[in-house]
Structure formats: C-alpha cells, structure tokens
CSV table of C-alpha atoms in Angstrom, one decimal:
chain,number,residue,atom,x,y,z
A,1,MET,CA,89.3,88.7,45.9
A,2,SER,CA,90.7,90.1,49.1
A,3,LEU,CA,88.9,92.7,51.1
A,4,VAL,CA,90.5,95.9,52.3
A,5,ARG,CA,89.1,97.6,55.4
A,6,LEU,CA,88.3,101.3,55.2
A,7,ASN,CA,87.6,104.0,57.7
A,8,ILE,CA,86.1,107.5,57.3
A,9,LYS,CA,88.7,110.2,56.9
A,10,GLY,CA,86.3,113.1,56.6
A,11,ILE,CA,83.7,115.0,54.5
A,12,SER,CA,84.6,118.0,52.4
A,13,TYR,CA,82.2,120.4,50.6
A,14,SER,CA,82.1,120.3,46.9
A,15,GLN,CA,83.3,123.5,45.2
A,16,THR,CA,81.8,122.6,41.8
A,17,GLN,CA,78.5,120.9,42.6
A,18,ASN,CA,75.8,122.7,44.5
A,19,GLY,CA,74.8,120.7,47.5
A,20,ALA,CA,77.3,117.9,47.0
A,21,TYR,CA,80.0,116.6,49.3
A,22,ALA,CA,83.0,114.3,49.0
A,23,LEU,CA,83.1,111.5,51.5
A,24,ILE,CA,86.8,110.5,52.0
A,25,LEU,CA,87.4,106.9,53.0
A,26,ASN,CA,90.9,105.9,54.1
A,27,GLU,CA,92.6,102.5,53.6
A,28,VAL,CA,93.2,101.2,57.2
A,29,ASP,CA,96.6,99.6,56.5
A,30,GLY,CA,97.7,101.9,53.7
A,31,ASP,CA,97.9,105.4,52.4
A,32,ARG,CA,95.2,105.4,49.7
A,33,LYS,CA,92.0,107.5,49.9
A,34,LEU,CA,88.7,106.6,48.2
A,35,PRO,CA,86.7,109.8,47.6
A,36,ILE,CA,83.0,109.3,46.9
A,37,VAL,CA,80.6,112.1,45.9
A,38,ILE,CA,77.4,112.1,48.1
A,39,GLY,CA,74.4,114.4,48.6
A,40,ALA,CA,73.9,116.9,51.3
A,41,PHE,CA,71.3,114.8,53.3
A,42,GLU,CA,73.6,111.7,53.4
A,43,ALA,CA,76.6,113.9,54.3
A,44,GLN,CA,74.6,115.4,57.2
A,45,SER,CA,73.5,111.9,58.3
A,46,ILE,CA,77.0,110.6,58.3
A,47,ALA,CA,78.4,113.6,60.1
A,48,ILE,CA,75.8,113.4,62.8
A,49,ALA,CA,76.6,109.7,63.3
A,50,LEU,CA,80.3,110.6,63.6
A,51,GLU,CA,79.7,113.3,66.1
A,52,LYS,CA,78.3,111.3,69.0
A,53,GLU,CA,77.3,114.4,71.0
A,54,ILE,CA,74.8,115.5,68.4
A,55,SER,CA,71.4,114.1,68.6
A,56,PRO,CA,68.6,115.3,66.2
A,57,PRO,CA,65.2,116.1,67.9
A,58,ARG,CA,63.5,113.5,65.7
A,59,PRO,CA,65.1,110.4,64.1
A,60,LEU,CA,66.6,110.8,60.7
A,61,THR,CA,65.9,108.2,58.1
A,62,HIS,CA,69.0,106.2,59.0
A,63,ASP,CA,68.2,106.5,62.7
A,64,LEU,CA,64.7,105.1,61.9
A,65,PHE,CA,66.2,102.2,60.1
A,66,LYS,CA,68.4,101.5,63.1
A,67,ASN,CA,65.5,101.7,65.5
A,68,PHE,CA,63.4,99.4,63.3
A,69,ALA,CA,66.3,96.9,63.0
A,70,ASP,CA,66.9,96.9,66.7
A,71,ARG,CA,63.2,96.2,67.4
A,72,PHE,CA,63.3,93.1,65.2
A,73,ASP,CA,66.8,91.9,66.2
A,74,ILE,CA,68.4,92.7,62.8
A,75,VAL,CA,72.1,93.5,62.9
A,76,VAL,CA,74.2,95.0,60.1
A,77,LYS,CA,77.5,93.1,60.5
A,78,GLN,CA,79.5,94.8,57.7
A,79,VAL,CA,79.3,96.9,54.6
A,80,ILE,CA,81.1,95.9,51.4
A,81,ILE,CA,81.7,98.3,48.5
A,82,HIS,CA,81.7,95.6,45.9
A,83,LYS,CA,81.5,97.2,42.5
A,84,LEU,CA,82.5,100.3,40.6
A,85,VAL,CA,80.8,100.9,37.2
A,86,ASP,CA,81.1,104.2,35.2
A,87,GLY,CA,82.1,106.1,38.4
A,88,VAL,CA,79.2,104.7,40.5
A,89,PHE,CA,80.0,102.7,43.6
A,90,TYR,CA,77.7,99.8,44.5
A,91,SER,CA,77.5,98.5,48.1
A,92,SER,CA,75.9,95.7,50.1
A,93,LEU,CA,74.8,95.5,53.7
A,94,ILE,CA,75.6,92.1,55.3
A,95,CYS,CA,72.8,91.6,57.8
A,96,GLU,CA,72.0,88.9,60.3
A,97,ARG,CA,68.9,87.8,62.2
A,98,ASP,CA,68.4,84.6,64.1
A,99,LYS,CA,71.9,83.5,62.9
A,100,ILE,CA,70.7,83.8,59.3
A,101,GLU,CA,72.7,86.1,57.1
A,102,GLU,CA,71.2,88.2,54.3
A,103,ILE,CA,72.8,90.5,51.7
A,104,ILE,CA,70.9,93.7,50.9
A,105,ASP,CA,71.8,96.1,48.1
A,106,ALA,CA,72.3,99.7,49.1
A,107,ARG,CA,73.6,103.0,47.9
A,108,THR,CA,77.1,103.5,49.3
A,109,SER,CA,76.2,106.7,51.2
A,110,ASP,CA,73.3,105.0,52.9
A,111,ALA,CA,75.3,101.9,53.6
A,112,ILE,CA,78.0,103.9,55.3
A,113,ALA,CA,75.5,106.0,57.3
A,114,LEU,CA,74.1,102.7,58.6
A,115,ALA,CA,77.5,101.1,59.2
A,116,LEU,CA,78.3,104.0,61.6
A,117,ARG,CA,75.1,103.5,63.5
A,118,PHE,CA,75.7,99.7,63.8
A,119,SER,CA,79.4,100.2,64.5
A,120,ALA,CA,79.9,97.9,61.5
A,121,PRO,CA,83.2,97.7,59.6
A,122,ILE,CA,83.4,99.0,56.0
A,123,PHE,CA,85.3,97.0,53.3
A,124,THR,CA,86.0,97.2,49.6
A,125,TYR,CA,87.8,94.8,47.3
A,126,LYS,CA,91.4,95.3,46.5
A,127,ASN,CA,90.8,95.6,42.8
A,128,ILE,CA,88.4,98.5,43.4
A,129,LEU,CA,90.9,100.3,45.6
A,130,ASP,CA,93.6,99.7,43.0
A,131,LYS,CA,91.4,101.2,40.4
A,132,ALA,CA,89.8,104.2,42.3
A,133,GLY,CA,92.1,104.8,45.2
A,134,ILE,CA,94.1,108.0,45.3
A,135,TYR,CA,97.5,108.5,47.0
A,136,LEU,CA,97.9,111.8,48.9
A,137,LYS,CA,101.4,113.3,49.2
A,138,ILE,CA,101.8,114.5,52.8
A,139,ASP,CA,104.1,117.5,53.5
A,140,PRO,CA,106.2,116.5,56.6
A,141,LYS,CA,106.3,120.1,57.6
A,142,LYS,CA,102.5,120.2,57.9
A,143,SER,CA,102.2,116.9,59.8
A,144,ASP,CA,102.0,117.0,63.5
A,145,ASP,CA,102.0,113.9,65.6
A,146,ASN,CA,100.1,115.7,68.3
A,147,ASP,CA,97.3,116.8,66.0
A,148,ASP,CA,96.0,113.5,64.6
A,149,HIS,CA,92.4,114.3,65.5
A,150,ALA,CA,92.4,117.6,63.6
A,151,GLU,CA,93.3,115.8,60.4
A,152,ASP,CA,90.5,113.3,60.8
A,153,SER,CA,87.8,116.0,61.6
A,154,VAL,CA,84.6,116.2,59.7
A,155,LEU,CA,83.4,119.6,58.5
A,156,MET,CA,80.3,119.7,60.7
A,157,ASP,CA,79.6,123.4,60.3
A,158,ASP,CA,79.7,123.0,56.5
A,159,VAL,CA,77.4,119.9,56.5
A,160,MET,CA,74.9,121.2,59.1
A,161,THR,CA,74.5,124.9,58.6
A,162,SER,CA,76.4,126.4,55.6
A,163,GLU,CA,74.6,128.3,52.9
A,164,LEU,CA,75.3,126.6,49.7
A,165,GLU,CA,77.1,128.7,47.2
A,166,PRO,CA,75.9,128.8,43.5
A,167,SER,CA,77.6,126.0,41.6
A,168,THR,CA,80.2,126.7,39.0
A,169,PRO,CA,80.0,124.9,35.6
A,170,ARG,CA,81.8,121.6,35.7
A,171,GLU,CA,84.9,121.5,33.6
A,172,ASN,CA,84.4,119.4,30.5
A,173,LEU,CA,86.5,116.3,31.0
A,174,LYS,CA,85.4,114.4,27.9
A,175,GLY,CA,87.6,116.5,25.6
A,176,LYS,CA,90.8,115.9,27.7
A,177,SER,CA,93.4,113.3,26.9
A,178,ILE,CA,94.4,110.6,29.4
A,179,GLU,CA,97.7,112.5,30.0
A,180,GLU,CA,95.8,115.7,30.6
A,181,LEU,CA,93.4,114.0,33.0
A,182,GLN,CA,96.3,112.4,34.9
A,183,LYS,CA,98.0,115.8,35.3
A,184,MET,CA,94.6,117.3,36.5
A,185,LEU,CA,94.2,114.5,38.9
A,186,GLU,CA,97.6,115.1,40.5
A,187,GLU,CA,96.8,118.8,40.8
A,188,ALA,CA,93.4,118.1,42.4
A,189,VAL,CA,95.0,115.8,44.9
A,190,ALA,CA,97.7,118.3,45.7
A,191,ASN,CA,95.0,120.9,46.3
A,192,GLU,CA,93.0,118.4,48.4
A,193,ASP,CA,90.0,119.0,46.1
A,194,TYR,CA,88.7,115.5,46.6
A,195,GLU,CA,85.4,116.0,44.8
A,196,LYS,CA,87.2,117.2,41.6
A,197,ALA,CA,89.7,114.3,42.0
A,198,ALA,CA,86.9,111.8,42.2
A,199,SER,CA,85.3,113.2,39.0
A,200,ILE,CA,88.6,113.1,37.1
A,201,ARG,CA,89.3,109.6,38.4
A,202,ASP,CA,85.9,108.4,37.3
A,203,GLU,CA,86.4,109.8,33.8
A,204,ILE,CA,89.7,108.0,33.6
A,205,SER,CA,88.1,104.8,34.8
A,206,LYS,CA,85.4,105.0,32.1
A,207,ARG,CA,88.1,105.0,29.4
A,208,GLU,CA,90.1,102.1,30.7
C-alpha cells in the first residue's frame, strides 16, 4: 500500500463537543483534507509546537518526551496513520536509536504532537485517505494568492485561552440514511464545520 504525505492545515474549535477540536490534515500533493477530532490538551500542544515563538514556562508532556528522547539519542523519523476502525485513527511512531528502528503504537494526536517536535513527516495510507478524506470546494473569489499563510493559520487564541461554551447535544446520526448523511456531509464541508464533517464521515464509514 502506498503512503501519502500529510501536513497540518489548522485546528478549529468544535461547536458540538465541549473541549474538543478538529485537527485538519492536508494531502501534500492533492486537495483532500483529513479531519481528526482531538482533545483540548493535545490541540494546545500541537498549536504550541506550530507557533515556534511560544515557549511554555515548564515542559509539556510532549516536550518532556522530546527532551527524554534527545538525552538517550532516540529520534522519531516519521509518523504513520496506519488504520481507521469505527471512526478511530491508529498511528505509529517510527523511531531509531543506534541505527536500530522500532515501531511504537501511539494515539494519533500524540503522534502528531511529537512529529512536530522532531520535524518528522506525517503519512497515511492511500486507502485510508480514500475512505476518510474530504474534498473542500474552494470559492475562487475568496482565494488570494498573497494570503496563503492566513489560510494555514492555527486558531491559537481559541486553543490557548478561549472559555469553552456549553456543548450542544450531538445530532443523532444513527437514524439517518446514507443519502441523508452524504447530504449532511456536503453541507458540513461547505460550512467548514470540520468536526461535524468528521463525525458524519465516521458514521458513514461504520456502515460500509
């Protein structure tokens, strides 16, 4: 199975789950996005790693792991999102020490937080992206070649300091037909509600 490289597009705050965020991964040589729902702590850790100018006064858990690995000459070479089961992504850290390679199981959010700290590339398999990837329709009127960085920005204020709003009940997806779910998915993508799109996509995936 061929690997597809991903980069981080951004992080958006969940409007339906209190304290949850949607991490948006982007296909490097394509237009598909891979939204993954993560917790607030992991979102904060990823956001801090993306914003190089921000340094916490004490090491976060992922910073501690990096310091520990550096001390013992362990390098994270790459991260592979290798499995998707019932809407849950499974990842592996490909590590190396003394030219010996080891594979370590990890939550996807933790794996990506560490990949950033080691400047390690992130990959997934093509069949996972085919199954869970989402195409975004870009309005040419809104695109601006001089504003690429704005599109890739991470919502740091939301991740670091926002007061979490009370969560609203999640819409029941189990009673929806595949056709209704597909229409809802299209609407969620059009509204850039990545967290909702991820939930709908996962429900469709469970039925296939």
